[in-house]
Each structure stands twice: as structure tokens, then as C-alpha cells.
Coordinates of C-alpha atoms in Angstrom, one line a residue:
Q1 CA 26.3 -69.1 -76.7
V2 CA 24.5 -72.4 -76.7
Q3 CA 25.9 -75.6 -75.4
L4 CA 24.6 -79.2 -75.9
V5 CA 26.1 -81.9 -73.7
E6 CA 25.4 -85.5 -74.7
S7 CA 25.9 -88.5 -72.5
G8 CA 25.1 -92.2 -72.5
G9 CA 27.1 -93.6 -75.3
G10 CA 29.3 -96.6 -75.0
L11 CA 30.0 -100.2 -75.9
V12 CA 27.1 -102.7 -75.8
Q13 CA 26.5 -106.2 -77.2
A14 CA 24.1 -106.8 -80.0
G15 CA 20.6 -107.0 -78.6
G16 CA 21.4 -104.6 -75.7
S17 CA 20.2 -101.2 -74.9
L18 CA 21.5 -97.7 -74.3
R19 CA 20.0 -94.5 -73.3
L20 CA 21.4 -91.3 -74.8
S21 CA 20.7 -87.9 -73.1
C22 CA 21.3 -84.4 -74.2
A23 CA 21.0 -81.2 -72.1
A24 CA 20.9 -77.8 -73.7
S25 CA 21.9 -74.6 -72.1
G26 CA 22.7 -71.0 -73.1
S27 CA 21.2 -68.1 -74.9
F28 CA 18.1 -69.4 -76.6
K29 CA 14.4 -68.8 -76.2
N30 CA 11.8 -71.3 -77.4
I31 CA 12.9 -74.7 -78.5
K32 CA 11.0 -75.8 -81.6
A33 CA 12.4 -79.2 -82.1
M34 CA 15.0 -81.6 -80.6
N35 CA 16.6 -84.2 -82.8
W36 CA 19.1 -87.0 -82.9
Y37 CA 21.3 -87.8 -85.9
R38 CA 24.1 -90.3 -86.4
Q39 CA 27.2 -90.5 -88.5
T40 CA 29.7 -93.2 -89.4
P41 CA 33.1 -92.5 -90.9
G42 CA 32.9 -91.8 -94.6
K43 CA 29.1 -91.4 -94.6
E44 CA 26.8 -88.4 -94.4
R45 CA 25.1 -87.6 -91.1
E46 CA 21.7 -89.2 -91.1
F47 CA 18.4 -88.5 -89.3
V48 CA 17.4 -90.8 -86.4
A49 CA 14.5 -89.2 -84.6
S50 CA 12.9 -85.9 -83.7
I51 CA 10.4 -84.4 -81.3
T52 CA 8.8 -81.0 -81.7
S53 CA 7.7 -78.7 -78.9
D54 CA 4.1 -79.7 -79.5
G55 CA 4.9 -83.4 -79.2
N56 CA 5.1 -84.5 -82.8
I57 CA 7.6 -87.4 -83.1
N58 CA 9.2 -88.8 -86.2
Y59 CA 11.6 -91.7 -86.6
A60 CA 13.9 -92.9 -89.3
D61 CA 12.7 -96.2 -90.8
F62 CA 15.7 -98.1 -89.5
T63 CA 14.7 -97.5 -85.9
K64 CA 11.6 -99.8 -86.6
G65 CA 10.2 -99.4 -83.1
R66 CA 13.5 -100.1 -81.4
F67 CA 14.2 -96.5 -80.5
A68 CA 12.1 -94.0 -78.5
I69 CA 12.7 -90.3 -78.2
S70 CA 11.5 -88.2 -75.3
S71 CA 12.1 -84.6 -74.1
D72 CA 11.5 -82.2 -71.3
N73 CA 11.3 -78.7 -72.8
T74 CA 11.3 -77.1 -69.4
K75 CA 14.6 -78.7 -68.7
A76 CA 15.8 -78.5 -72.4
T77 CA 16.7 -82.1 -72.4
V78 CA 16.1 -84.8 -75.0
N79 CA 16.7 -88.6 -74.6
L80 CA 17.0 -91.4 -77.0
Q81 CA 16.2 -94.9 -75.7
M82 CA 17.7 -97.5 -78.0
N83 CA 16.8 -101.1 -77.6
S84 CA 17.6 -104.2 -79.6
L85 CA 20.7 -102.6 -80.8
K86 CA 22.5 -104.0 -83.9
P87 CA 26.1 -103.7 -85.0
E88 CA 24.9 -101.5 -87.9
D89 CA 23.7 -99.0 -85.2
T90 CA 27.4 -98.3 -84.4
A91 CA 28.0 -94.6 -85.0
A92 CA 28.6 -91.2 -83.4
Y93 CA 25.2 -89.9 -82.3
Y94 CA 24.6 -86.2 -82.3
C95 CA 22.0 -84.1 -80.5
N96 CA 20.5 -81.2 -82.4
I97 CA 18.1 -78.5 -81.3
E98 CA 16.2 -75.9 -83.4
A99 CA 15.4 -72.9 -81.2
I100 CA 14.6 -69.2 -81.4
N101 CA 17.8 -67.4 -80.4
R102 CA 18.0 -64.0 -78.6
Y103 CA 17.8 -62.2 -81.9
N104 CA 14.5 -64.0 -82.6
W105 CA 16.0 -66.1 -85.4
L106 CA 15.4 -69.8 -85.8
S107 CA 18.8 -71.4 -85.3
S108 CA 20.2 -74.9 -85.3
Y109 CA 22.7 -76.1 -82.7
W110 CA 24.7 -79.3 -82.5
G111 CA 26.3 -81.3 -79.7
Q112 CA 29.8 -82.8 -80.0
G113 CA 28.5 -86.3 -80.4
T114 CA 28.6 -89.5 -78.3
Q115 CA 30.0 -92.7 -79.7
V116 CA 27.8 -95.8 -79.7
T117 CA 29.5 -99.1 -80.5
V118 CA 27.5 -102.3 -80.8
S119 CA 29.5 -105.6 -80.9
A120 CA 28.3 -108.6 -82.7

């Protein structure tokens, strides 16, 4: 069993900042990548940012230097610093990890999501 616990969501005014965190625990071995996605009602979940175990980082274009992802593989945590937030960033944000499970398969695990609401 793998658990991802997200925290840090909330309500913020446009231009403000939030820091999301995600801690993973359970029966997995090597984490290959840690990712953030987001979803708004009626839309598909979309990629926000990712960081691999060897430090490669990718961002969705809409982050445009406003967001920064970081991780601590030894603690199985990943963070997303979000600055200069806009109302269109309002969404449920989901943590995702890709890890080798105890059967030596590459598996994907999801958190429950944390709501970010940006007011105009």
C-alpha cells in the first residue's frame, strides 16, 4: 500500500503565493519521478511539473517561471512553490509518483488532491 498526503492548498489573492507539499509512504522501492498535476471541474487533469530521481525538471508552459518544483528522495517528499498566482490557477492539485513497487514493477500512485483557489 502506498499513501501520498498533500498539504498546503488554500485560498489566496491573485499575485500571492502558496507552497504545496506531498509526502509518500508505503511499500515502494525507488522513486523514479515525482509530479504535480491539476484539474478543474469538467476538464481533464493536466500536467504542471515533474522532477526525476536524477534531477531533471520539466514544467508546463503556463507556469512560465512562476512555479518551482523540488524534492527530497530520501524523505519521499515533493514540493511545489507557486508564486504570482492567477485566478486561472484555481484547481485541485494532485501529487503523483512513479516508483518501483515491491514486485519490481514501475507503478504510478496518486494523492487525494489539495484545492487551490485564487481570488481576483
